Amino acid sequence: MPSPSRPLLVTTALPYANGPLHLGHLLETIQADIWVRHLRLCERTVVFVCADDAHGTPIMLRAAQDQIPPEQLIASVQADHLADFSRFGIAFDHYHTTHSPENQALVLRFYEALKKGHHLVTRRIRQMYDPEAGLFLPDRYIRGTCPRCGALDQYGDNCEVCGASYSPGELISPRSSLSGKTPEMRETEHVFVRLEGFRDRLRRFVHEQADLDRGVAKKLDEWLGGELRDWDITRDQPYFGFPIPDRTGQFFYVWLDAPIGYLASFRAWTQTHPGTDFDESLKAGSPTELYHFLGKDIIYFHGLFWPALLSAVGFRLPSGLFVHGFLTVNGQKMSKSRGTFLTARDFAESHPPEALRYYFATKLGSGIEDLDLDLGDLQQRYNADLVGKFVNLAARSSPFLDSGTGPQLSSSLPDPDLYDRFRKSAGAISAAYEAREFSRALRTIMDLADQANQYFTACAPWSNRRENSERAREIATETLNLFRLLTGYLKPVLPELTGRIETWLGVTTARWGDLDQPLLGRSLPPYTPLLTRLAVPPATALSRPLSLDLNPTPAAGSPMNQTPDPAPTIDIHQFNQVNLKVARILSAEKVEGSDKLLRLRISLGDEERTVFAGIQTAYTPENLVGRLTVVVANLAPRKMRFGISEAMVLAASDGASGPFLLSPDSGAAPGMVVR
C-alpha cells in the first residue's frame, strides 16, 4: 500500500503506436485512472503519466506501406490515442512518446551506466534474415510449423495452439511474413544485458521491497530460481529507433527504450512543473513511490529486467507492480474474425463510455484473474445499478422539492442519523479503492443505494404531499443528500456523470472531507434526466451494439390516440420478446406546452422510470397516483421534446373514445410480468 505522506508516480504500460487502442488497453488504463482519482480524493500528490511506444520494425514497415515518414505515423496515432483516452475519462497528467529528446537522453544515460557497471556483453549470434525484404526478421514476422505439436502457421516465438515457447530456428518450414520466402540464417553481433549480475538485488526486490500479488511474486521467484538469460538490447538496420553511438548500423531495441519512456514522460512533465526535481524524485532512497499497472504477459520484463536497469543507473526500484489478467469478450479471446475485437472507438461510438468504466470496476479486484466483458451483463448492470438504483434516487425525489417558487432543499434533514451512517461508509469504500478492490467498493455503494431507495419508498412522500408538502420536501432532501454522498463515492469510477450531477447540485467534491456536511436550504435547477437505459437485448449485443434511441423520428400526435393498422399474426417467440409488466404510478403531472401528455413516474418494483403518456384528456394527475397499470418495459428509450420516456403505458381506444388505461386485477404488484 502507498504511504499516506509520500508523492506517487503512477504509470500504465505503453500502447504501441501502430494502430488504435482496443478494450484491453482500456482495462488497464481505466483501472489505473480509478485508483489515481481515488488517491486525489484522499489529498495525495500523484503524477500519472504514460506514452506511446513508438519504435520498432512494425512501425517502420507500416509507415513505408502508407508512404509516409514514421514520425508522421506515430504523431497521427498518438493523436488518436489521446482522443480515445479522453472519451473514456482517462486523465493523464502527461502523455508522451518514446520517440522524444527526453527519452533519447535517458536511454543513453542508462546505456552508459550499464557499460560502466560492466553489465553489458557482446556476442555473435545467428538470426533469420529475409534477403528480399533486406532485414533481420523479428520473431513475429516468421511463421511456420510448431516444433512441439505440429500446428501450422505459428509465430516464430510461441505456438498459439499448444502454448509452447521456442526460438525461431526451431520452427519447422519457416517463412517470412513479409515476402513469403524462406529466410536464411545470418550472423551478426549484438549487445546483451547480463541479468545474472543483478540476481541478489532482484531477490530483495521481489521478497522485501515491492508490493506484489502473491501469484506474481511466486512466478518471479520461479524465474529467479533458474537461469537468468542475458537480454538482447540491439537491432540491426534498417530499424526505426535510437541509433547506438558506438555501434555503426545498430539501434537500441524497442524493449530497452520503452520502459525508460515512463521516466521520459515524467521528465517532460517536470519541465512544466519547476517545483519537482526529476533526479531527486527518482534517486534510490527517494520518498517518491513508483507504481506500474501492467498485464500479466509482461511480468518478466517489469519484474526482472526493468528493476535491473533502474538499479544500474541508481534510480529507485518500483514500489509495486499492479498486474491484471487478460480480457475476453463474451467468453472469447478478442478476435476480428469472431467479431469480438472491439477498439476503443468502436465501443464509444455505440455505447456510453462510462458503462465500460463501471463494468470493469464491478469486476476488478487486486488479483491477476482474467476478466470477461459480457456485453449482456454490462447492459444489465448499467440498467439495474446506475439507472434503476443510483440516478433513480434523484429522479424520484426531485419532483417533491417544489417550494412554490421552484425546487429547493429543506433547511434540515428528517433523519440525520441515516445521513451520518452513509457518510461514515466513506472509510470502508476508500479502503477498498486503495486496495484496488473496486468490485468490493461498488458492492458497498450499491448496497447503500438500495437502502436509500428503501428509505424513500417507506416514507412514501406522495401519500401526503397535498396535506403536508413540507414533510414531502424534507424526505426528498434527505434522499438527495444520500444521493450526493453516493455521487462522491462513485466519482473515481464515473467522473463525467458525477461531474454533471455536481453541476446540477452546485457543489464539487474535491476530497472526501467535502462530503461531511449535508446540502440544505439551497435552490436547485429543475431536474433533467441523467441517464437512460440501454435497450438492446444481450443476444444481439455483438452484432448490434448497445445504443440509446435519443433521436427517433417523432410520431404525429400521441401514440396513445392512434388506431394502428391491422397487424399480421405473430408466434409465441415473437410475443415473448415484448416484456409487459405491472407498474404503480407514483406521481403524475401535466406537461407544460402539451394538451395531451402527462409525465408519470412509475415503479416496477425494483426500479422507477419516467413515462410520457398521452392520456391527459381522460385522466387528471391526482386521480392517477397510486394506481396500477400495464406497461411495455423493454421498449427502447424515446427522446421527446419534453424529456425521455423510458417505457410505454398501455391504453385502449377505438379512435372515438378513450384512452382507457389497462389496469391489472386486484392483487397484482409492481414488477409482475403480464402473460
XYZ file of C-alpha atoms in Angstrom:
675
model
C 0.000 0.000 0.000
C 1.242 3.528 -0.727
C 2.409 5.608 2.199
C -0.113 8.326 3.182
C 2.511 11.094 3.113
C 4.636 10.282 0.062
C 4.196 11.517 -3.519
C 3.432 8.895 -6.136
C 4.436 8.402 -9.766
C 1.943 6.087 -11.498
C 2.245 4.613 -14.996
C 0.433 2.221 -17.307
C 2.023 0.051 -19.994
C 2.708 1.936 -23.214
C 0.303 1.387 -26.144
C 2.103 0.579 -29.361
C 1.971 3.416 -31.902
C 0.977 1.163 -34.764
C -2.816 1.185 -34.512
C -5.887 2.070 -32.451
C -6.471 1.357 -28.799
C -8.530 -1.742 -28.064
C -10.504 -2.704 -24.977
C -7.512 -4.481 -23.462
C -5.686 -1.146 -23.299
C -8.733 0.408 -21.649
C -8.961 -2.300 -18.979
C -5.551 -1.293 -17.664
C -5.811 2.459 -18.056
C -9.302 2.602 -16.536
C -8.071 0.586 -13.558
C -5.155 2.964 -13.032
C -7.269 6.079 -13.600
C -9.807 4.998 -10.950
C -7.001 4.367 -8.460
C -5.378 7.746 -9.139
C -8.676 9.633 -8.880
C -9.360 7.997 -5.527
C -5.908 8.887 -4.202
C -6.514 12.521 -5.097
C -9.799 12.485 -3.186
C -7.601 11.370 -0.270
C -5.464 14.503 -0.874
C -2.472 12.520 -2.118
C 0.115 14.012 -4.505
C 0.079 11.886 -7.661
C 1.669 12.295 -11.093
C 0.021 9.980 -13.641
C 1.966 9.518 -16.895
C 2.110 7.346 -19.955
C 3.419 7.483 -23.533
C 3.155 5.840 -26.919
C 5.664 3.058 -27.608
C 6.867 4.489 -30.907
C 9.839 2.408 -32.121
C 10.396 -0.912 -33.839
C 10.194 -2.778 -37.119
C 6.359 -2.908 -37.350
C 6.135 0.884 -37.246
C 8.886 1.228 -39.834
C 7.079 -1.190 -42.164
C 3.634 0.352 -41.599
C 4.985 3.827 -42.412
C 6.621 2.501 -45.573
C 3.357 0.852 -46.586
C 1.481 4.134 -46.057
C 4.284 6.011 -47.864
C 4.768 8.447 -45.002
C 7.672 9.074 -42.601
C 7.496 7.077 -39.342
C 7.358 10.362 -37.425
C 4.142 11.291 -39.224
C 2.608 7.896 -38.491
C 3.360 7.961 -34.772
C 2.138 11.551 -34.427
C -1.171 10.621 -36.052
C -1.594 7.511 -33.906
C -0.752 9.447 -30.744
C -3.490 11.981 -31.522
C -5.974 9.123 -31.967
C -4.875 7.505 -28.712
C -5.295 10.733 -26.786
C -8.792 11.210 -28.234
C -9.740 7.674 -27.185
C -8.410 8.126 -23.663
C -10.360 11.361 -23.360
C -13.592 9.630 -24.439
C -13.245 7.211 -21.547
C -12.367 9.828 -18.946
C -8.741 8.723 -18.585
C -6.801 11.807 -17.496
C -3.022 11.500 -17.619
C -1.009 14.399 -16.226
C 1.288 13.949 -19.208
C 1.135 11.689 -22.262
C 4.405 11.486 -24.149
C 6.118 9.442 -26.866
C 9.208 7.267 -26.657
C 10.459 8.986 -29.825
C 11.435 12.134 -27.946
C 14.607 14.017 -26.950
C 13.884 13.310 -23.274
C 13.748 9.583 -23.901
C 16.840 9.520 -26.109
C 18.880 11.321 -23.451
C 17.724 8.893 -20.769
C 18.350 5.817 -22.948
C 21.950 6.949 -23.489
C 22.288 7.571 -19.745
C 21.123 4.027 -18.983
C 23.411 2.589 -21.661
C 26.467 4.364 -20.256
C 25.590 3.239 -16.716
C 25.269 -0.376 -17.882
C 28.682 -0.143 -19.604
C 30.305 1.475 -16.588
C 28.911 -1.216 -14.302
C 30.205 -3.994 -16.592
C 26.689 -5.291 -17.154
C 26.998 -5.499 -20.955
C 28.432 -8.266 -23.098
C 28.718 -8.585 -26.888
C 28.435 -11.849 -28.761
C 27.920 -13.064 -32.282
C 24.544 -14.649 -32.908
C 22.686 -16.152 -35.844
C 19.332 -14.670 -36.835
C 16.832 -15.209 -39.599
C 17.230 -12.729 -42.437
C 14.854 -12.011 -45.306
C 17.097 -11.150 -48.275
C 14.151 -9.941 -50.354
C 12.915 -7.548 -47.621
C 16.513 -6.715 -46.709
C 16.233 -7.038 -42.920
C 16.625 -9.339 -39.960
C 13.181 -10.623 -39.030
C 11.576 -10.085 -35.631
C 10.176 -13.338 -34.239
C 6.610 -12.229 -35.003
C 7.464 -11.841 -38.689
C 8.400 -15.504 -39.011
C 5.689 -18.152 -39.492
C 5.930 -21.909 -39.701
C 5.014 -25.244 -38.148
C 5.242 -25.668 -34.382
C 8.147 -27.985 -33.470
C 6.196 -29.309 -30.447
C 2.659 -30.075 -31.649
C 2.906 -29.677 -35.436
C 0.341 -26.864 -35.651
C 0.633 -24.959 -38.922
C 1.123 -21.212 -39.415
C 2.509 -20.356 -35.976
C 4.684 -17.415 -34.906
C 8.450 -17.685 -34.583
C 8.473 -17.443 -30.785
C 5.435 -19.354 -29.485
C 2.573 -21.604 -30.574
C -0.982 -20.348 -30.113
C -2.293 -23.932 -30.188
C -0.167 -25.738 -27.574
C 1.390 -22.692 -25.871
C 4.988 -23.872 -26.398
C 7.816 -21.320 -26.481
C 10.804 -21.824 -28.776
C 13.400 -19.965 -30.829
C 12.742 -19.087 -34.489
C 15.478 -21.505 -35.515
C 13.424 -24.418 -34.117
C 10.390 -23.582 -36.276
C 9.665 -26.197 -38.990
C 9.461 -24.852 -42.560
C 9.841 -21.203 -41.556
C 8.842 -18.418 -43.930
C 8.938 -14.649 -43.824
C 5.622 -12.913 -43.237
C 6.898 -10.042 -45.378
C 7.934 -11.814 -48.566
C 6.658 -15.362 -48.066
C 10.177 -16.629 -48.768
C 12.235 -18.992 -46.642
C 14.549 -16.840 -44.521
C 18.234 -17.579 -44.289
C 20.413 -17.622 -41.176
C 22.957 -14.824 -40.972
C 25.494 -13.956 -38.339
C 25.533 -10.590 -36.545
C 26.976 -9.136 -33.350
C 24.600 -7.881 -30.635
C 24.875 -6.323 -27.184
C 23.265 -8.054 -24.206
C 22.481 -7.006 -20.631
C 23.737 -9.631 -18.160
C 20.867 -10.100 -15.715
C 22.790 -12.602 -13.629
C 24.808 -9.798 -12.046
C 21.590 -8.359 -10.578
C 20.277 -11.595 -9.038
C 20.729 -10.612 -5.375
C 19.182 -7.175 -5.883
C 16.259 -8.722 -7.746
C 15.671 -11.233 -4.934
C 15.469 -8.394 -2.411
C 13.117 -6.523 -4.710
C 10.739 -9.478 -5.048
C 10.834 -10.667 -1.426
C 11.288 -7.492 0.593
C 10.696 -4.294 -1.314
C 7.860 -4.450 -3.842
C 4.086 -4.570 -3.419
C 3.355 -7.689 -5.468
C 0.423 -10.041 -5.782
C 1.276 -13.417 -4.289
C 0.976 -15.115 -7.691
C 3.234 -12.539 -9.315
C 5.883 -12.906 -6.595
C 5.751 -16.688 -6.908
C 6.260 -16.538 -10.658
C 9.199 -14.132 -10.359
C 10.721 -16.361 -7.707
C 10.487 -19.331 -10.074
C 12.424 -17.408 -12.706
C 14.984 -16.318 -10.127
C 15.477 -19.966 -9.221
C 16.636 -20.767 -12.754
C 18.994 -19.250 -15.273
C 18.581 -15.523 -15.868
C 19.081 -15.166 -19.588
C 21.028 -12.243 -20.989
C 18.744 -9.661 -22.636
C 19.441 -8.591 -26.225
C 19.156 -4.785 -26.452
C 20.305 -4.155 -30.052
C 18.762 -4.410 -33.516
C 20.363 -4.133 -36.942
C 19.442 -1.589 -39.573
C 17.010 -0.898 -41.146
C 15.165 -0.128 -37.932
C 13.160 2.794 -36.531
C 14.642 3.735 -33.180
C 17.551 5.463 -31.476
C 20.983 4.718 -33.029
C 23.663 3.333 -30.702
C 26.530 5.861 -30.676
C 29.389 3.379 -30.632
C 27.884 0.713 -32.924
C 27.566 1.503 -36.618
C 24.298 0.408 -38.220
C 22.670 -0.699 -34.971
C 19.830 0.670 -32.875
C 18.557 0.220 -29.352
C 15.861 -2.460 -29.214
C 12.388 -1.076 -28.533
C 12.144 -3.063 -25.275
C 15.058 -1.058 -23.887
C 13.708 2.406 -24.611
C 10.017 1.592 -23.976
C 10.135 1.363 -20.144
C 12.567 4.245 -19.980
C 9.726 6.091 -21.702
C 7.857 6.078 -18.367
C 10.600 8.227 -16.913
C 10.915 10.373 -20.046
C 7.232 11.240 -19.778
C 7.747 12.196 -16.140
C 10.784 14.299 -17.094
C 8.726 16.138 -19.722
C 6.095 16.799 -17.049
C 8.709 18.221 -14.647
C 9.768 20.726 -17.311
C 6.407 22.460 -16.906
C 6.345 21.962 -13.113
C 9.586 23.543 -11.854
C 8.894 22.638 -8.224
C 9.645 18.956 -8.935
C 13.237 17.801 -9.457
C 13.475 14.785 -11.769
C 16.631 13.199 -10.314
C 15.706 13.908 -6.702
C 12.304 12.313 -7.249
C 13.734 9.112 -8.732
C 17.050 8.522 -6.995
C 17.432 5.471 -4.755
C 16.023 6.284 -1.335
C 13.696 8.991 -2.671
C 10.363 9.348 -0.842
C 8.585 9.230 -4.219
C 6.822 5.911 -4.751
C 6.707 4.353 -8.216
C 3.799 2.133 -9.274
C 3.269 0.362 -12.605
C -0.035 -1.044 -13.888
C 0.544 -3.807 -16.448
C -0.749 -7.048 -17.928
C 0.433 -10.444 -16.780
C 2.062 -11.132 -20.156
C 4.889 -8.672 -19.360
C 5.595 -9.651 -15.740
C 9.090 -10.997 -16.536
C 10.159 -7.771 -18.144
C 8.792 -5.447 -15.448
C 9.679 -7.716 -12.543
C 13.277 -8.559 -13.531
C 14.718 -6.641 -16.477
C 13.263 -3.229 -15.583
C 14.351 -3.285 -11.907
C 17.834 -4.314 -13.085
C 18.014 -1.284 -15.392
C 16.838 1.075 -12.639
C 19.380 -0.383 -10.244
C 22.200 0.094 -12.754
C 21.516 3.809 -13.127
C 20.989 4.453 -9.397
C 17.226 5.078 -9.551
C 14.705 3.778 -7.086
C 13.015 0.450 -7.903
C 9.248 0.158 -8.371
C 7.235 0.298 -5.166
C 4.668 -2.024 -6.676
C 3.641 -3.854 -9.828
C -0.142 -3.985 -10.143
C -0.830 -6.811 -12.575
C -4.160 -7.619 -14.209
C -5.277 -10.639 -16.200
C -6.297 -10.969 -19.830
C -9.554 -9.615 -21.243
C -12.033 -11.753 -23.150
C -15.253 -10.593 -24.825
C -18.351 -12.736 -24.327
C -16.110 -15.580 -23.183
C -13.804 -15.476 -26.220
C -10.396 -14.016 -26.970
C -10.570 -10.717 -28.785
C -10.656 -11.688 -32.442
C -11.608 -9.767 -35.567
C -12.806 -12.941 -37.272
C -15.100 -13.822 -34.339
C -16.440 -10.283 -34.061
C -15.042 -9.920 -30.554
C -12.235 -7.485 -31.333
C -13.501 -4.105 -30.211
C -11.486 -0.932 -30.459
C -11.998 1.887 -28.012
C -13.589 3.974 -30.747
C -15.959 1.166 -31.791
C -17.228 0.918 -28.245
C -17.513 4.668 -27.674
C -19.471 5.204 -30.880
C -22.168 2.725 -29.887
C -22.052 2.573 -26.077
C -21.823 5.132 -23.262
C -18.077 5.053 -22.458
C -18.721 5.205 -18.718
C -20.710 1.977 -18.992
C -17.352 0.294 -19.640
C -15.670 2.099 -16.728
C -18.440 0.981 -14.402
C -18.499 -2.595 -15.683
C -14.742 -3.044 -15.409
C -14.845 -1.624 -11.881
C -17.548 -4.112 -10.842
C -15.278 -6.963 -11.962
C -11.838 -5.739 -10.881
C -10.008 -6.850 -7.770
C -6.353 -6.721 -6.824
C -5.515 -10.157 -8.279
C -4.426 -11.290 -11.737
C -7.554 -13.243 -12.710
C -8.738 -12.902 -16.290
C -11.782 -10.697 -16.862
C -14.621 -11.342 -19.293
C -16.553 -8.486 -20.863
C -20.051 -9.942 -21.179
C -21.997 -7.296 -23.093
C -25.346 -8.621 -21.901
C -24.150 -8.478 -18.307
C -22.841 -4.940 -18.922
C -26.301 -3.913 -20.106
C -27.990 -5.476 -17.090
C -25.613 -3.902 -14.556
C -25.806 -0.488 -16.180
C -29.602 -0.528 -16.215
C -30.106 -2.065 -12.794
C -27.368 -0.253 -10.854
C -26.794 3.130 -12.448
C -30.247 3.793 -13.888
C -32.519 1.742 -11.650
C -30.793 2.406 -8.326
C -28.425 5.372 -8.463
C -29.839 8.147 -10.673
C -33.293 6.835 -9.814
C -32.834 8.471 -6.404
C -32.592 11.915 -7.974
C -35.346 11.289 -10.499
C -37.896 10.091 -7.940
C -37.136 12.622 -5.183
C -36.626 15.860 -7.129
C -40.343 16.323 -8.004
C -41.068 16.681 -4.276
C -38.707 19.649 -3.789
C -41.218 22.202 -5.059
C -41.347 25.102 -2.587
C -43.784 27.186 -4.578
C -41.027 29.166 -6.267
C -39.071 26.221 -7.673
C -37.035 23.244 -6.396
C -35.456 23.965 -3.021
C -33.867 21.736 -0.395
C -35.351 21.941 3.086
C -33.398 23.541 5.931
C -32.975 20.299 7.906
C -32.782 16.529 7.474
C -35.619 14.428 8.896
C -33.187 11.566 9.644
C -29.676 12.955 10.312
C -28.549 9.602 11.735
C -29.181 7.936 8.382
C -27.092 10.576 6.623
C -24.316 10.127 9.184
C -24.318 6.357 8.714
C -23.973 6.787 4.945
C -21.201 9.355 5.480
C -19.234 7.028 7.738
C -19.211 4.402 4.989
C -16.584 6.544 3.239
C -13.817 4.850 5.217
C -14.637 1.311 4.055
C -15.216 2.451 0.467
C -11.934 4.394 0.415
C -10.019 1.422 1.817
C -11.434 -0.824 -0.911
C -10.463 1.666 -3.622
C -6.926 1.979 -2.249
C -6.518 -1.812 -2.178
C -7.721 -1.858 -5.823
C -10.701 -3.941 -4.715
C -13.015 -1.904 -6.884
C -15.715 -4.583 -7.039
C -15.943 -4.529 -3.237
C -16.215 -0.738 -3.208
C -19.059 -0.792 -5.729
C -20.935 -3.550 -3.906
C -20.886 -1.350 -0.807
C -22.040 1.693 -2.782
C -24.902 -0.154 -4.476
C -25.998 -1.623 -1.150
C -26.255 1.943 0.136
C -28.232 2.900 -2.975
C -30.675 0.097 -2.187
C -31.045 1.410 1.351
C -31.659 4.958 0.113
C -34.373 3.759 -2.259
C -35.963 1.718 0.522
C -35.970 4.803 2.751
C -37.753 6.875 0.110
C -40.305 4.140 -0.622
C -41.024 3.568 3.070
C -41.551 7.298 3.675
C -43.883 7.495 0.622
C -43.831 11.295 0.226
C -46.523 11.049 -2.471
C -49.053 9.744 0.054
C -49.381 13.007 1.986
C -47.923 15.523 -0.442
C -51.111 17.570 -0.702
C -51.667 17.682 3.062
C -48.036 18.101 4.114
C -45.847 19.302 1.284
C -43.055 20.341 3.688
C -42.743 16.780 5.023
C -42.501 15.524 1.420
C -39.792 18.118 0.716
C -37.786 17.020 3.768
C -37.935 13.378 2.653
C -36.769 14.416 -0.815
C -33.971 16.498 0.748
C -32.781 13.529 2.795
C -32.863 11.292 -0.278
C -30.977 13.789 -2.427
C -28.303 14.159 0.240
C -27.844 10.385 0.298
C -27.660 10.571 -3.499
C -24.997 13.277 -3.204
C -22.895 11.043 -0.920
C -23.159 8.159 -3.398
C -22.158 10.570 -6.170
C -18.965 11.379 -4.269
C -18.260 7.689 -3.677
C -18.693 6.935 -7.397
C -16.567 9.865 -8.542
C -13.376 7.834 -9.209
C -15.336 5.474 -11.457
C -17.772 7.848 -13.194
C -16.098 11.261 -13.487
C -18.284 12.529 -16.339
C -21.639 11.543 -14.824
C -20.733 12.692 -11.317
C -19.435 15.954 -12.765
C -22.830 16.623 -14.346
C -24.547 15.762 -11.075
C -22.289 18.129 -9.146
C -23.085 20.899 -11.625
C -26.792 20.342 -11.010
C -26.326 20.286 -7.229
C -23.998 23.289 -7.347
C -21.279 21.588 -5.324
C -17.894 19.987 -6.071
C -16.303 17.088 -4.215
C -12.532 17.580 -4.382
C -11.767 15.476 -1.274
C -13.603 13.040 0.967
C -13.967 15.723 3.638
C -16.230 17.753 1.341
C -18.956 15.186 1.994
C -19.111 15.746 5.757
C -21.850 18.398 5.711
C -25.263 17.928 4.043
C -26.667 20.314 1.453
C -29.551 22.262 2.974
C -31.688 25.295 2.206
C -30.435 25.856 -1.332
C -32.320 26.147 -4.587
C -31.698 23.690 -7.403
C -32.313 23.922 -11.139
C -35.150 21.741 -12.451
C -34.156 18.102 -12.738
C -33.385 16.735 -16.198
C -32.752 13.016 -16.863
C -29.176 11.994 -16.110
C -29.106 8.577 -17.789
C -31.337 6.405 -19.933
C -31.466 2.655 -20.114
C -29.535 0.534 -22.582
C -32.239 -1.183 -24.581
C -30.709 -3.791 -26.903
C -31.139 -7.420 -25.724
C -27.935 -9.256 -24.695
C -28.260 -11.795 -27.530
C -27.670 -9.084 -30.128
C -25.030 -7.178 -28.191
C -22.188 -8.069 -30.538
C -23.936 -7.832 -33.879
C -25.967 -4.785 -32.805
C -24.013 -2.693 -30.290
C -25.921 -1.285 -27.340
C -27.286 2.126 -28.192
C -29.616 4.805 -26.953
C -32.529 5.858 -29.161
C -32.031 9.565 -28.497
C -33.106 10.910 -31.884
C -36.070 8.888 -33.145
C -38.399 10.120 -35.839
C -41.215 11.789 -33.886
C -44.659 10.287 -34.394
C -47.514 12.507 -35.431
C -49.793 13.096 -32.463
C -49.986 10.980 -29.347
C -49.191 7.281 -29.758
C -51.997 6.523 -27.315
C -54.633 8.037 -29.608
C -53.645 6.426 -32.897
C -55.539 3.493 -34.358
C -52.923 1.029 -35.649
C -53.178 -0.714 -38.970
C -54.226 -4.379 -38.800
C -51.152 -6.359 -37.728
C -50.060 -9.752 -39.052
C -50.160 -12.731 -36.712
C -47.117 -13.465 -34.572
C -45.852 -16.644 -32.936
C -45.200 -17.231 -29.234
C -41.486 -16.414 -29.578
C -42.290 -13.002 -31.018
C -44.829 -12.374 -28.263
C -42.294 -13.310 -25.591
C -39.989 -10.547 -26.832
C -42.472 -7.968 -25.510
C -41.942 -7.502 -21.770
C -45.283 -6.482 -20.250
C -45.161 -5.600 -16.562
C -47.403 -4.240 -13.841
C -46.442 -0.724 -12.740
C -47.642 1.560 -9.974
C -47.997 5.260 -10.771
C -46.095 7.172 -8.078
C -46.637 10.688 -9.390
C -48.295 12.401 -12.323
C -48.190 15.935 -13.652
C -49.190 17.871 -16.705
C -46.544 18.650 -19.292
C -46.240 22.345 -19.973
C -46.817 23.028 -23.653
C -48.838 19.863 -24.303
C -52.601 19.350 -24.011
C -52.319 15.550 -24.276
C -49.263 14.372 -22.359
C -48.855 13.570 -18.673
C -45.444 12.955 -17.142
C -45.719 9.812 -14.994
C -43.229 8.422 -12.501
C -43.838 4.675 -12.262
C -42.499 1.880 -10.062
C -41.696 -1.563 -11.470
C -40.938 -2.945 -8.034
C -37.139 -2.884 -8.160
C -36.763 0.333 -10.152
C -38.544 3.505 -11.183
C -38.893 5.181 -14.570
C -40.326 8.260 -16.208
C -43.010 7.775 -18.876
C -44.842 10.310 -21.034
C -48.401 9.146 -21.759
C -50.993 10.823 -23.989
C -53.868 10.405 -21.527
C -54.411 13.965 -20.254
C -57.812 14.193 -21.985
C -59.151 11.271 -19.925
C -57.351 11.477 -16.580
C -56.380 14.156 -14.074
C -52.962 13.751 -12.446
C -54.274 13.473 -8.878
C -56.563 10.557 -9.827
C -53.654 8.510 -11.172
C -51.309 8.473 -8.160
C -51.247 5.017 -6.569
C -52.990 3.313 -9.495
C -51.712 0.088 -11.069
C -51.371 -0.147 -14.839
C -49.608 -2.211 -17.507
C -46.508 -1.025 -19.367
C -44.170 -2.255 -22.086
C -40.977 -2.411 -20.011
C -38.421 -3.235 -22.714
C -39.310 -0.506 -25.193
C -36.267 1.495 -26.299
C -35.977 4.881 -24.527
C -37.548 7.607 -26.676
C -36.419 11.214 -26.714
C -39.372 13.565 -26.863
C -39.497 17.334 -26.866
C -40.288 17.307 -23.133
C -37.811 14.658 -21.999
C -37.019 10.953 -22.352
C -39.779 8.348 -21.993
C -38.427 5.067 -20.603
C -41.405 2.739 -21.195
C -44.930 2.773 -22.668
C -48.152 2.784 -20.683
C -50.812 0.645 -22.374
C -54.229 2.130 -23.050
C -57.251 1.195 -25.144
C -59.003 3.410 -27.674
C -61.255 2.978 -30.683
C -60.359 6.336 -32.169
C -63.588 7.896 -30.967
C -63.452 7.243 -27.222
C -60.682 6.710 -24.723
C -57.921 6.356 -23.989
C -58.585 3.924 -21.153
C -55.705 2.634 -19.038
C -55.354 -1.117 -18.739
C -55.480 -1.973 -15.016
C -54.435 -5.339 -13.560
C -56.864 -7.221 -11.343
C -56.704 -6.686 -7.587
C -53.778 -8.486 -6.003
C -51.228 -7.645 -8.680
C -47.995 -5.948 -7.584
C -45.490 -3.686 -9.354
C -42.938 -5.693 -11.321
C -45.216 -8.681 -12.017
C -44.978 -9.951 -15.590
C -48.186 -9.880 -17.641
C -48.799 -13.079 -19.645
